[in-house]
Short mmCIF file of C-alpha atoms and ligand atoms in Angstrom, two decimals:
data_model
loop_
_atom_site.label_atom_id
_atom_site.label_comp_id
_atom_site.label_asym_id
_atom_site.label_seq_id
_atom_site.Cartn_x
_atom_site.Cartn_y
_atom_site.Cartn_z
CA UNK T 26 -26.37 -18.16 -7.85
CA UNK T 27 -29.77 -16.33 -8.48
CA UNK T 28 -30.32 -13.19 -6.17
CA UNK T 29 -33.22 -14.21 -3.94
CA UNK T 30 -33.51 -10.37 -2.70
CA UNK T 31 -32.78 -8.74 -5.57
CA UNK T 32 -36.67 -7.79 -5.89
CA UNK T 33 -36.63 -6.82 -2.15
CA UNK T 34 -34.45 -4.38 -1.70
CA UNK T 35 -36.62 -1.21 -2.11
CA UNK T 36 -33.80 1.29 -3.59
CA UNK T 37 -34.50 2.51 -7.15
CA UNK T 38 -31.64 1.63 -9.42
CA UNK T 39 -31.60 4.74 -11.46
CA UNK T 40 -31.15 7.44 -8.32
CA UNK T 41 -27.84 5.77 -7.83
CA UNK T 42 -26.40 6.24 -11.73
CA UNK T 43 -25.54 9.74 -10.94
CA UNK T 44 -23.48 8.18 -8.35
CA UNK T 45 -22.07 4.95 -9.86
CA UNK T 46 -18.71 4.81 -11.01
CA UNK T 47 -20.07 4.97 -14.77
CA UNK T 48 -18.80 8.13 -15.85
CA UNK T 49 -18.22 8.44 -19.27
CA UNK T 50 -15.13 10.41 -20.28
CA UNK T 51 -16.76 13.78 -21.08
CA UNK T 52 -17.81 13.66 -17.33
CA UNK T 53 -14.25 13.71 -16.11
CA UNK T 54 -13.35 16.61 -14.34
CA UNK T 55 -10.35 18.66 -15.95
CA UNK T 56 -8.57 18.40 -12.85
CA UNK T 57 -8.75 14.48 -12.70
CA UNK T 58 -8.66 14.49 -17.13
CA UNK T 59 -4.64 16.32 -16.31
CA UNK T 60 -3.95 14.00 -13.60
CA UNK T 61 -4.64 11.41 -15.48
CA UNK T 62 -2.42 12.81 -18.21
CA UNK T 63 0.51 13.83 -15.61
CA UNK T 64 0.60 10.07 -14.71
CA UNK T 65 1.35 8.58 -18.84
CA UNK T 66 3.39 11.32 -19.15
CA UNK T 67 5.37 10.25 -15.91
CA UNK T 68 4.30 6.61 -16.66
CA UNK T 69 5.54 6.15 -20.12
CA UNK T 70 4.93 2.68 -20.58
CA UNK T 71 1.32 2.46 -19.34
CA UNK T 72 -0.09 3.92 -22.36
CA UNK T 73 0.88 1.18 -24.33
CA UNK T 74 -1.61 -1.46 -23.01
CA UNK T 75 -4.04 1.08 -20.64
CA UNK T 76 -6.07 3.81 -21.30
CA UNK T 77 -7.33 5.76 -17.94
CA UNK T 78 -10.86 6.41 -18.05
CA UNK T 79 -11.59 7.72 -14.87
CA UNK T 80 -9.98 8.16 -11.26
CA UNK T 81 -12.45 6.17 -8.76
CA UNK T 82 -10.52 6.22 -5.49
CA UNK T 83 -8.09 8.12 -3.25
CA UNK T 84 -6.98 7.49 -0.33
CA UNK T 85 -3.73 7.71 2.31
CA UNK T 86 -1.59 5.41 0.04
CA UNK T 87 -2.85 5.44 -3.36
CA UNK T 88 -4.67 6.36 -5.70
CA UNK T 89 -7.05 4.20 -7.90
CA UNK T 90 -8.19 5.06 -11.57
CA UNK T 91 -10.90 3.14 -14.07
CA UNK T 92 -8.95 1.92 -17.12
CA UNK T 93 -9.31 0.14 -20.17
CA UNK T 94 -6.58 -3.02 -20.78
CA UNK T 95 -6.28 -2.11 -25.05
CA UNK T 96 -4.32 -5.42 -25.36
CA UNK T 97 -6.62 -7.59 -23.37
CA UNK T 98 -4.74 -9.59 -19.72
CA UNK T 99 -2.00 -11.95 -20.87
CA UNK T 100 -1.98 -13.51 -17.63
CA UNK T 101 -3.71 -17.14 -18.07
CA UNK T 102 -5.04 -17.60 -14.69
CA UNK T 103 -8.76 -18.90 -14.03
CA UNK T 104 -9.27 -15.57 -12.50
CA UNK T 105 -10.60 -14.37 -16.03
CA UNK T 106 -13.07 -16.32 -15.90
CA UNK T 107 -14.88 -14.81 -13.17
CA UNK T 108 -17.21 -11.96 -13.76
CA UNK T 109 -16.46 -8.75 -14.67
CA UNK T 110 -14.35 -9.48 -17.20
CA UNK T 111 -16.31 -12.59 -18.70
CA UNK T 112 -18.52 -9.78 -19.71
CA UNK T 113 -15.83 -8.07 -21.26
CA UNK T 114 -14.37 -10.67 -22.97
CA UNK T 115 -18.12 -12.19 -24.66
CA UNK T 116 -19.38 -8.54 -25.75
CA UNK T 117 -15.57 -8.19 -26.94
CA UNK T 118 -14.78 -5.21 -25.34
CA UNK T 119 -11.69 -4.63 -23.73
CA UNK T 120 -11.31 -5.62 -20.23
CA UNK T 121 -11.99 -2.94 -17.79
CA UNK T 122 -9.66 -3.07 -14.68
CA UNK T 123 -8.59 -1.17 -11.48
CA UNK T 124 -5.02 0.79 -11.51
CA UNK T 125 -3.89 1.26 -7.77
CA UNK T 126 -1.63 3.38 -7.99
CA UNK T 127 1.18 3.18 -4.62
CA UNK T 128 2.03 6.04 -4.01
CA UNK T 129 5.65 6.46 -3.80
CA UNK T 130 6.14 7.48 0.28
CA UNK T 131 5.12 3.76 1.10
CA UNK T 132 8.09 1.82 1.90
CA UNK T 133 9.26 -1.09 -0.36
CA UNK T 134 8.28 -3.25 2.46
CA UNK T 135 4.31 -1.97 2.76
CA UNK T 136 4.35 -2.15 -1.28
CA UNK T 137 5.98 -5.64 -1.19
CA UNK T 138 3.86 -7.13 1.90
CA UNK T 139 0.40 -5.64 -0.18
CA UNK T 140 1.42 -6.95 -3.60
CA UNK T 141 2.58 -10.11 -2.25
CA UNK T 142 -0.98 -10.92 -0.03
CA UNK T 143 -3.06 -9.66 -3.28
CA UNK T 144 -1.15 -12.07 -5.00
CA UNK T 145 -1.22 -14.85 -2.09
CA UNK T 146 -4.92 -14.40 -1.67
CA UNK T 147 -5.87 -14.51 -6.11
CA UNK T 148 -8.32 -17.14 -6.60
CA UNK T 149 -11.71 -16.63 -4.75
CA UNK T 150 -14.35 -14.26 -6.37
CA UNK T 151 -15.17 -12.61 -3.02
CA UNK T 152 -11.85 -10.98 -3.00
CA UNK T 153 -9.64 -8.82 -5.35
CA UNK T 154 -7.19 -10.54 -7.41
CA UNK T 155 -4.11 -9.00 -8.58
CA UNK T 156 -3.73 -9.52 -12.26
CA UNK T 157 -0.52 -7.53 -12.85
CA UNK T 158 1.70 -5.41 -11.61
CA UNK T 159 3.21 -2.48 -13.36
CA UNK T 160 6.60 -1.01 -12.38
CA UNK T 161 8.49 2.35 -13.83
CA UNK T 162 11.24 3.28 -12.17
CA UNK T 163 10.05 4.03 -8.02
CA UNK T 164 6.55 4.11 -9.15
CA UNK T 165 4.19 1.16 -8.99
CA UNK T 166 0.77 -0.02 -10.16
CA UNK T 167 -1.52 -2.82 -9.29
CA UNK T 168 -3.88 -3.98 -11.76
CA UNK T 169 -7.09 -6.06 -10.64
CA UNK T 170 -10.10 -6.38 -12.25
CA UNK T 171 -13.07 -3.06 -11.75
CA UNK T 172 -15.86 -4.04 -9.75
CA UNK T 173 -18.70 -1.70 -10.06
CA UNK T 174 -20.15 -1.18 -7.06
CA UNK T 175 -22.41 1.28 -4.70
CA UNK T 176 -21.20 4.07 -2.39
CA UNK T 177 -22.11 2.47 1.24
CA UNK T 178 -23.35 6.07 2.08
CA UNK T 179 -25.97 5.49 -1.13
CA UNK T 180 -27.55 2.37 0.38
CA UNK T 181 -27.43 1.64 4.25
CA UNK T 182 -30.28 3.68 5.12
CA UNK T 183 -32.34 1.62 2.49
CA UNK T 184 -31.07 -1.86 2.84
CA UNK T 185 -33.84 -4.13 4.16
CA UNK T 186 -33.14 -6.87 6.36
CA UNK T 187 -33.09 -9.45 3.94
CA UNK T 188 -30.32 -6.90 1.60
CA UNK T 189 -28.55 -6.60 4.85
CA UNK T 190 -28.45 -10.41 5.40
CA UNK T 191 -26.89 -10.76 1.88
CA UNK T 192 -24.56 -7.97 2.40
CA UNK T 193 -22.88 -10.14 5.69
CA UNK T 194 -22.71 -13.30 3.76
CA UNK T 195 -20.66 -11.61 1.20
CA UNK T 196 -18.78 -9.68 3.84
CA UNK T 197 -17.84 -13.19 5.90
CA UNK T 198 -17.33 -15.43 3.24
CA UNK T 199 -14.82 -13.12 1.96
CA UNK T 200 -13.60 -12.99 5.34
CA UNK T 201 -13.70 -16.58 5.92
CA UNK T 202 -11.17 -17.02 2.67
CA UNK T 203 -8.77 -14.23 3.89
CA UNK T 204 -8.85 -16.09 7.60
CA UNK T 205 -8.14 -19.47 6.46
CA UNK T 206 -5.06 -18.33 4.43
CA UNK T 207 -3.70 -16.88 7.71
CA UNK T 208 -4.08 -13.30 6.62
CA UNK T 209 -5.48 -10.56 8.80
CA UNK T 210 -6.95 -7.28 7.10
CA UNK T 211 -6.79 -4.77 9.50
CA UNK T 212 -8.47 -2.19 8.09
CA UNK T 213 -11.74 -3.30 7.23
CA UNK T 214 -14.91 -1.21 6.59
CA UNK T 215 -17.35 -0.03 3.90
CA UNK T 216 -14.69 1.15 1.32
CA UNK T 217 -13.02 -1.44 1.40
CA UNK T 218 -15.51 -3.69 0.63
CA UNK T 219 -17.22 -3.42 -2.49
CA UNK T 220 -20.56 -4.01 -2.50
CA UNK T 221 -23.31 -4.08 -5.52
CA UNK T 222 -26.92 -3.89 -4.12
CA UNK T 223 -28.78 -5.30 -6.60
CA UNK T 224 -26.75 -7.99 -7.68
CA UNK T 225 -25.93 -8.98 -3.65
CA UNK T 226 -22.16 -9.72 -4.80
CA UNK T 227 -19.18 -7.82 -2.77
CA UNK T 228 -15.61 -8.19 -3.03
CA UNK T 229 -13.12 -7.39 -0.57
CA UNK T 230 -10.17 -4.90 -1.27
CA UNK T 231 -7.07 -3.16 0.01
CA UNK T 232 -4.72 -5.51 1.69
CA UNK T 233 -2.32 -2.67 2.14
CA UNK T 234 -3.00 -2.79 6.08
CA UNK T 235 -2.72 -6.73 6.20
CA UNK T 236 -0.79 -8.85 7.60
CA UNK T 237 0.15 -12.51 8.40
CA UNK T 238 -0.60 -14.47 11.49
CA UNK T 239 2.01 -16.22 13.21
CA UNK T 240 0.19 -17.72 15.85
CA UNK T 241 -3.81 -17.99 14.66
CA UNK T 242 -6.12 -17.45 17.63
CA UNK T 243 -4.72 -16.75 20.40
CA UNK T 244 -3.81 -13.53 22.48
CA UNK T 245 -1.14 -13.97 25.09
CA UNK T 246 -3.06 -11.38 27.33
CA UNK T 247 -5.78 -13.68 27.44
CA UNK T 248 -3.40 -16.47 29.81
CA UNK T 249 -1.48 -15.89 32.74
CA UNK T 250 1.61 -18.01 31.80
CA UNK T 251 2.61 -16.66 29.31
CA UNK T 252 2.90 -13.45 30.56
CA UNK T 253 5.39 -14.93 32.89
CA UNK T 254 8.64 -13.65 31.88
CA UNK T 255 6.85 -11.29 30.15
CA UNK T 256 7.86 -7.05 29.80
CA UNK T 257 4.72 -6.57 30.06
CA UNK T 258 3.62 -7.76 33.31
CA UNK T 259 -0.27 -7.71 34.53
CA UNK T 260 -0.76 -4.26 36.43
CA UNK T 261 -2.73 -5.58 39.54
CA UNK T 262 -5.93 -3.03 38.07
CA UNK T 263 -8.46 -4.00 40.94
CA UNK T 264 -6.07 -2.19 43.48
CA UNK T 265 -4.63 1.34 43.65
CA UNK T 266 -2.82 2.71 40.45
CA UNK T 267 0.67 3.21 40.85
CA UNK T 268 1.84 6.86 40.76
CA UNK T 269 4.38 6.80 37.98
CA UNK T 270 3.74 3.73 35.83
CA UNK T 271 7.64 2.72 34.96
CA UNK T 272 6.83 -0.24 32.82
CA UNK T 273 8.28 0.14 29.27
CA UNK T 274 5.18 1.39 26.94
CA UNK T 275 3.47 -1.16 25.32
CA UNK T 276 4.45 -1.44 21.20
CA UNK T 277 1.05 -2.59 19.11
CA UNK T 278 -0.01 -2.91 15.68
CA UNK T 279 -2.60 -0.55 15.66
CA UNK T 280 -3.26 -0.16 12.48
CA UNK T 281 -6.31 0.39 11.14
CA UNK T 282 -9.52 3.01 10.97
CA UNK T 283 -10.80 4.51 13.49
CA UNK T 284 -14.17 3.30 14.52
CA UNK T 285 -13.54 -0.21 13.27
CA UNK T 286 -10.93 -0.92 15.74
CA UNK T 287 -11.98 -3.81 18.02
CA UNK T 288 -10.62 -2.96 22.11
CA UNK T 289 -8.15 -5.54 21.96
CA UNK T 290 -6.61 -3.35 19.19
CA UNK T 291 -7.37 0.14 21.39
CA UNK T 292 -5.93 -2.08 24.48
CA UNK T 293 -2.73 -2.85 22.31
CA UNK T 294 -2.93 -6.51 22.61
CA UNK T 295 0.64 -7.55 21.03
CA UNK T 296 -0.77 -10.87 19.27
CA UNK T 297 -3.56 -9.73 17.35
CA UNK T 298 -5.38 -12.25 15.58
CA UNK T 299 -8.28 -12.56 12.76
CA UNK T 300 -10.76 -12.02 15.29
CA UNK T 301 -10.21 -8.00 15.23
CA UNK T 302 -11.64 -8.43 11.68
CA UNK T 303 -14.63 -9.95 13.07
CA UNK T 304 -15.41 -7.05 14.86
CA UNK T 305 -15.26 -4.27 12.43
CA UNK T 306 -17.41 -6.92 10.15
CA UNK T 307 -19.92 -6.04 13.43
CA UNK T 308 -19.31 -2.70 13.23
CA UNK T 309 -20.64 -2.79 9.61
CA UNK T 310 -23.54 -4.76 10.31
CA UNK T 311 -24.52 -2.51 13.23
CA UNK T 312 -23.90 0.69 10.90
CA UNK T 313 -26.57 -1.52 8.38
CA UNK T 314 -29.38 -2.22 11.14
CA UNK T 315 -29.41 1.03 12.80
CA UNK T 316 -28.75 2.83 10.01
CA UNK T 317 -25.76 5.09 10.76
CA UNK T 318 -22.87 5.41 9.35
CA UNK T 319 -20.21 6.13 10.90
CA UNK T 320 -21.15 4.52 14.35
CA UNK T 321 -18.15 5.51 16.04
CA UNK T 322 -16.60 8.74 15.20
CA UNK T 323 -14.39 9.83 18.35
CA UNK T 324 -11.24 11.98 17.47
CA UNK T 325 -8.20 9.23 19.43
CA UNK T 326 -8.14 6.24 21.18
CA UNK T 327 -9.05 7.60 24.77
CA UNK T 328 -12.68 8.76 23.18
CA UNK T 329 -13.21 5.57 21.03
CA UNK T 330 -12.88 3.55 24.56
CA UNK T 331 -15.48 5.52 25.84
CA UNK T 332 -17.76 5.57 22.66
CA UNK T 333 -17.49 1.45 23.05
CA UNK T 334 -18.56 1.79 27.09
CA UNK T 335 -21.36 3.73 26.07
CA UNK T 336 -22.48 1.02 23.75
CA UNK T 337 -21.23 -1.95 25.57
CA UNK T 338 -21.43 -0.95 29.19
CA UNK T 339 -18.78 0.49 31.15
CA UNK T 340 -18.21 -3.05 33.22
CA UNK T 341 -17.44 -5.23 30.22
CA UNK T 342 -14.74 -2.68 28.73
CA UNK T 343 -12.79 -2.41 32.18
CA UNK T 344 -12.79 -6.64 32.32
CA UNK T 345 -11.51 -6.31 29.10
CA UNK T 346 -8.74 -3.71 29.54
CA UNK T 347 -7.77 -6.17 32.76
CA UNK T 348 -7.61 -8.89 29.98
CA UNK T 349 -4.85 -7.21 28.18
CA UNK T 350 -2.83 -6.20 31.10
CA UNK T 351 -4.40 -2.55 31.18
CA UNK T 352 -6.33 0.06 34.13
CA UNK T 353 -9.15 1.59 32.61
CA UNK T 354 -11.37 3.90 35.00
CA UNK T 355 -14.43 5.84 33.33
CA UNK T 356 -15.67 8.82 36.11
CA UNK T 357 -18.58 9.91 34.68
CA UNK T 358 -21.85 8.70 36.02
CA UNK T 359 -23.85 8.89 33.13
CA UNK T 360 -21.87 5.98 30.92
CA UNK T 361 -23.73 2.26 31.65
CA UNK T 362 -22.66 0.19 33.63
CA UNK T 363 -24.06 -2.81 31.13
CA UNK T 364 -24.30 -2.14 27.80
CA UNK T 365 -27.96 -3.39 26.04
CA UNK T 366 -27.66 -3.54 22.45
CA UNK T 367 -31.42 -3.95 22.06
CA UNK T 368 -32.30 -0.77 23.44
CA UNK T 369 -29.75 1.35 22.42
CA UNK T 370 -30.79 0.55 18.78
CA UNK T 371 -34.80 1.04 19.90
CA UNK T 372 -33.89 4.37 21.09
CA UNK T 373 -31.66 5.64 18.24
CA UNK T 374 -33.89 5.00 16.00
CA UNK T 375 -36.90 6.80 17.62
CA UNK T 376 -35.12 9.41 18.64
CA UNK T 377 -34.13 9.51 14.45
CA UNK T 378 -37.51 9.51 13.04
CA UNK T 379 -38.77 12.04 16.03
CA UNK T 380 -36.65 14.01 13.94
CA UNK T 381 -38.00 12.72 10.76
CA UNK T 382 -35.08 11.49 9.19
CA UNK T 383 -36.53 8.83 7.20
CA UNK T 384 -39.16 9.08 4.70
CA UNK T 385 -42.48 7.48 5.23
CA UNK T 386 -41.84 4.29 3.36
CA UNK T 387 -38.41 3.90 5.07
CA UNK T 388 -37.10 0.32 5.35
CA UNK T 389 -36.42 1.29 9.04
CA UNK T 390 -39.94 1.13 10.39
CA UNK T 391 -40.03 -2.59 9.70
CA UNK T 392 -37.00 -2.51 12.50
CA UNK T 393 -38.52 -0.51 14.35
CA UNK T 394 -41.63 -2.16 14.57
CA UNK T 395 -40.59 -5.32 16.52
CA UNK T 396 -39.53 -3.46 19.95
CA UNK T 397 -41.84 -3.83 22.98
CA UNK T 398 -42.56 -0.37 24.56
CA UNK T 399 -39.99 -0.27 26.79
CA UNK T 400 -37.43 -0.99 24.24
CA UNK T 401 -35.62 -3.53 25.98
CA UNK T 402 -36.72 -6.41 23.94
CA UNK T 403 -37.98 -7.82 21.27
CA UNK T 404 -41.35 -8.53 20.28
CA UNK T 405 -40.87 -12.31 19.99
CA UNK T 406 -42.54 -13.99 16.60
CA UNK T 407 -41.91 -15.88 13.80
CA UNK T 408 -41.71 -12.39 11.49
CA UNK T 409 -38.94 -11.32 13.47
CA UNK T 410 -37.03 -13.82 13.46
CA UNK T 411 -34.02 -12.22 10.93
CA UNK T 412 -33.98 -9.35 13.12
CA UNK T 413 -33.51 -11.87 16.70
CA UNK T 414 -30.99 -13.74 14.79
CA UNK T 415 -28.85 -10.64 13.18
CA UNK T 416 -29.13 -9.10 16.67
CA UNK T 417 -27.31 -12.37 18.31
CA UNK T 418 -24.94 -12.47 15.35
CA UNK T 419 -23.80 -9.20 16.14
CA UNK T 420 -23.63 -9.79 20.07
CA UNK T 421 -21.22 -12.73 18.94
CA UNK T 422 -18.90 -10.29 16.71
CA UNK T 423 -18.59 -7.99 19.89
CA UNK T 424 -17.48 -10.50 22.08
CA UNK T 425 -14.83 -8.43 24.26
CA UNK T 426 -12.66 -11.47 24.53
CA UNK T 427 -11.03 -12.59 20.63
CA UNK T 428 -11.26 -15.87 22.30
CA UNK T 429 -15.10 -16.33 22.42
CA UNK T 430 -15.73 -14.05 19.33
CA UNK T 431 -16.85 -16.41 16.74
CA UNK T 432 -14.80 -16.89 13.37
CA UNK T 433 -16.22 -16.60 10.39
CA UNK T 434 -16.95 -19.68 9.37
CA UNK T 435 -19.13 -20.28 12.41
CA UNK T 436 -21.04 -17.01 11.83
CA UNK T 437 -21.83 -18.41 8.39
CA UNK T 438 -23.40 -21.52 10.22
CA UNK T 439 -25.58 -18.78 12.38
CA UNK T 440 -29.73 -19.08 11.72
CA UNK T 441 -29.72 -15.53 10.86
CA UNK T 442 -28.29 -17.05 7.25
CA UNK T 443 -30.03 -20.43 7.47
CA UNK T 444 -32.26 -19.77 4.21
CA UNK T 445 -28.72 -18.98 2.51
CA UNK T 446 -27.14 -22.25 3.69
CA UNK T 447 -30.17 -24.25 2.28
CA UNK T 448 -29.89 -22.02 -1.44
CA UNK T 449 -26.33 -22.71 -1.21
CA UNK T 450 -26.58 -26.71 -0.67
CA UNK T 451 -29.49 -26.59 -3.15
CA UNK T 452 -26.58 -25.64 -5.81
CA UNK T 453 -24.25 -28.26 -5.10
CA UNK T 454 -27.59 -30.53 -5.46
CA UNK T 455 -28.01 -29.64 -8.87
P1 ADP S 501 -6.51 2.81 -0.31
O1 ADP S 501 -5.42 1.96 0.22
O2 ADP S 501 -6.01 4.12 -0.83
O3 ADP S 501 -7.66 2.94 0.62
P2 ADP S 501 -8.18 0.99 -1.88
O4 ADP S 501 -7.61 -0.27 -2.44
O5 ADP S 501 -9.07 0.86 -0.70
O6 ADP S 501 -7.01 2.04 -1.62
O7 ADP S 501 -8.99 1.73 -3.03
C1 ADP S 501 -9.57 3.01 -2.82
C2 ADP S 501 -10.94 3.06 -3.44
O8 ADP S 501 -10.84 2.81 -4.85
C3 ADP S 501 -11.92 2.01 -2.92
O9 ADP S 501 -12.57 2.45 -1.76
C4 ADP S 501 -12.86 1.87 -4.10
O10 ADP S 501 -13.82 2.91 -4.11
C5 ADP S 501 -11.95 2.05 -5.31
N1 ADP S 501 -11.48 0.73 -5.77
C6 ADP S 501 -10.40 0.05 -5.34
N2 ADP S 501 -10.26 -1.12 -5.99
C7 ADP S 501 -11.28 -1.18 -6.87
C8 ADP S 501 -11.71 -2.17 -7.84
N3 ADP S 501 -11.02 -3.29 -8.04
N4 ADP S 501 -12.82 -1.91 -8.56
C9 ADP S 501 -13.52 -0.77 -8.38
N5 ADP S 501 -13.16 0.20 -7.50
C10 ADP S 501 -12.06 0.00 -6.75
MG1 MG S 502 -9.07 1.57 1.25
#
């Protein structure tokens, strides 16, 4: 598909090379240049068919290097015939490719459940395939194909509505995939979904949070039977707390990063479903339209309830904890009592360029632009029509309830991507 936005997106191209993942070897720092050499040394076999050209990640589990495949992929799966490595294989270079390594303090069951869901999920270009995996005695390494991509820090303040709207159609379709195979991510947000700018393609990564749904849809919370018989019974919330709460605590998946987590997650709803993807998806495409990143940045649980009652309203978050069996009681007067979406982005972002944090020519003025004084609404028109429509996707990925938060595939169907739909059904015409 031809990038319709590629010539709107206002970011020059070469400010972000010093950033980009391009690094030729002589820019290799000497402390990554003798990790990389601790790892073949302690990895004898990988020298044989990689060479490590870079590290490119690190995180809690693993570590991720740039490498070169010197004996091509033997695996024979249509996978190599998606982009990058169709590049790679015309211009006759060697394949370039990811290296995760696990670290070894994982259990076998994390390792297993992430290699087995990378493997599950192979076979849509929105998401990572796993191409091989390398074992030497404890140690293991996933191979998928390199995706270069931005730093989400390098472009949100400068993505334009219409870079933003291809952004979420990446990020959902991916989703969409992912959902229908009955896996849930947990953990998703900006790293973990790689995005290029300028050619509007992103690719979804790091399954090593997800997990299988047994049940898709549903919380148990959400209906009275079937907490009937229950360990967790309702706490009757709308009357006096008990003293000394003697109910066993509550055991949740929680995991996940912080800021992403939708409540049901925080309210450790014990039949999380795909929906809890949905909202961290919002929480990226709020982060996009107002411009922040992180939204949400509270130090535990306790604070990231309150940051979402300060967004959200204090009202909807206390129905919600009732939802899921849970007393929530916020004392101080200054949180909302109703959340308003609409003017808590028209007054972030004039308190933000009061303190002239954006340049002149900033993408953000053309968001700004469409509030009427008060900030409470927008300024209703034909022109801002993305912006009414992204807004009202986003209230639908914050639904409190997983139950009326829409699924991906009906967010695809939304009118903020309308003009995609009709490129997309163009294609299949020709
Ligand atoms: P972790 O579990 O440690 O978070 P990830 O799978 O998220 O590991 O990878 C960490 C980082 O490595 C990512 O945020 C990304 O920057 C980089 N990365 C991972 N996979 C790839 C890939 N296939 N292509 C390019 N970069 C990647
Ligand atoms: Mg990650």
């Amino acid at each position: 598909m031809t990038d319709p936005f590629k010539d709107e997106i206002s970011i020059d191209d070469k400010q972000f090379i010093r950033n980009s993942n391009l690094n030729s070897f002589d820019e290799v720092s000497l402390e990554v240049l003798e990790e990389m050499s601790k790892l073949e040394t302690n990895f004898p076999t990988l020298s044989t068919d990689y060479r490590l050209i870079d590290k490119i990640g690190e995180g809690t589990f693993s570590t991720v290097y740039k490498a070169e495949a010197l004996n091509g992929i033997k695996l024979n799966s249509e996978v190599w015939n998606s982009p990058p490595l169709k590049k790679s294989k015309t211009s006759k270079k060697n394949p370039i490719v990811a290296l995760k390594q696990i670290y070894v303090t994982s259990s076998p069951n994390r390792i297993f459940n992430e290699l087995n869901l990378l493997y599950m999920l192979t076979g849509n270009s929105r998401v990572a395939p796993l191409l091989d995996v390398l074992r030497y005695q404890d140690q293991i390494l996933a191979i998928l194909p390199y995706y270069h991509h931005y730093d989400f820090r390098d472009f949100y303040r400068d993505l334009p509505i219409k870079g933003i709207k291809k952004y979420l159609w990446e990020l959902f379709h991916a989703l969409d995939y992912v959902h229908d195979k009955g896996v849930i991510h947990r953990d998703l947000k900006p790293t973990n979904f790689l995005y290029h700018p300028f050619k509007g393609k992103g690719v979804l990564v790091d399954f090593g949070l997800a997990e299988r749904i047994n049940l898709p849809g549903t919380c148990p919370c959400l209906s009275k039977e079937k907490l009937v018989g229950s360990r967790h019974k309702r706490l009757n919330v709308k009357g006096a707390y008990p003293k000394i709460d003697n109910r066993p605590p509550r055991r949740a998946n929680r995991a996940g990063t912080r800021g992403f987590r939708a409540p049901e997650v925080l309210f450790k709803c014990t039949n999380q479903s795909t929906k809890i993807d949905i909202w961290s998806a919002g929480v990226i495409g709020l982060s996009l339209l107002m411009r922040k990143f992180p939204i949400f940045n509270s130090p535990d649980d306790t604070d990231a309830m309150l940051e979402l009652s300060w967004i959200f309203g204090v009202d909807k978050l206390v129905k919600c904890a009732e939802l899921h069996g849970c007393g929530l009681e916020i004392s101080m007067k200054e949180v909302n009592k109703s959340g308003n979406l609409i003017k808590l982005l028209h007054d972030f972002l004039t308190k933000e360029i009061e303190c002239d944090s954006f340049p002149e020519d900033s993408v953000v003025y053309e968001t700004l632009e469409l509030f009427n004084e008060e900030g409470d609404d927008f300024i209703n028109g034909e022109h801002y029509k993305d912006h009414i429509n992204l807004i009202n996707l986003l209230k639908s990925c914050f639904k409190m309830d997983p139950s009326k938060r829409l699924n991906a595939k009906q967010i695809l169907k939304l009118p903020f991507f309308s003009e995609l739909i009709e490129l997309d059904e163009e294609e299949v015409i020709l």
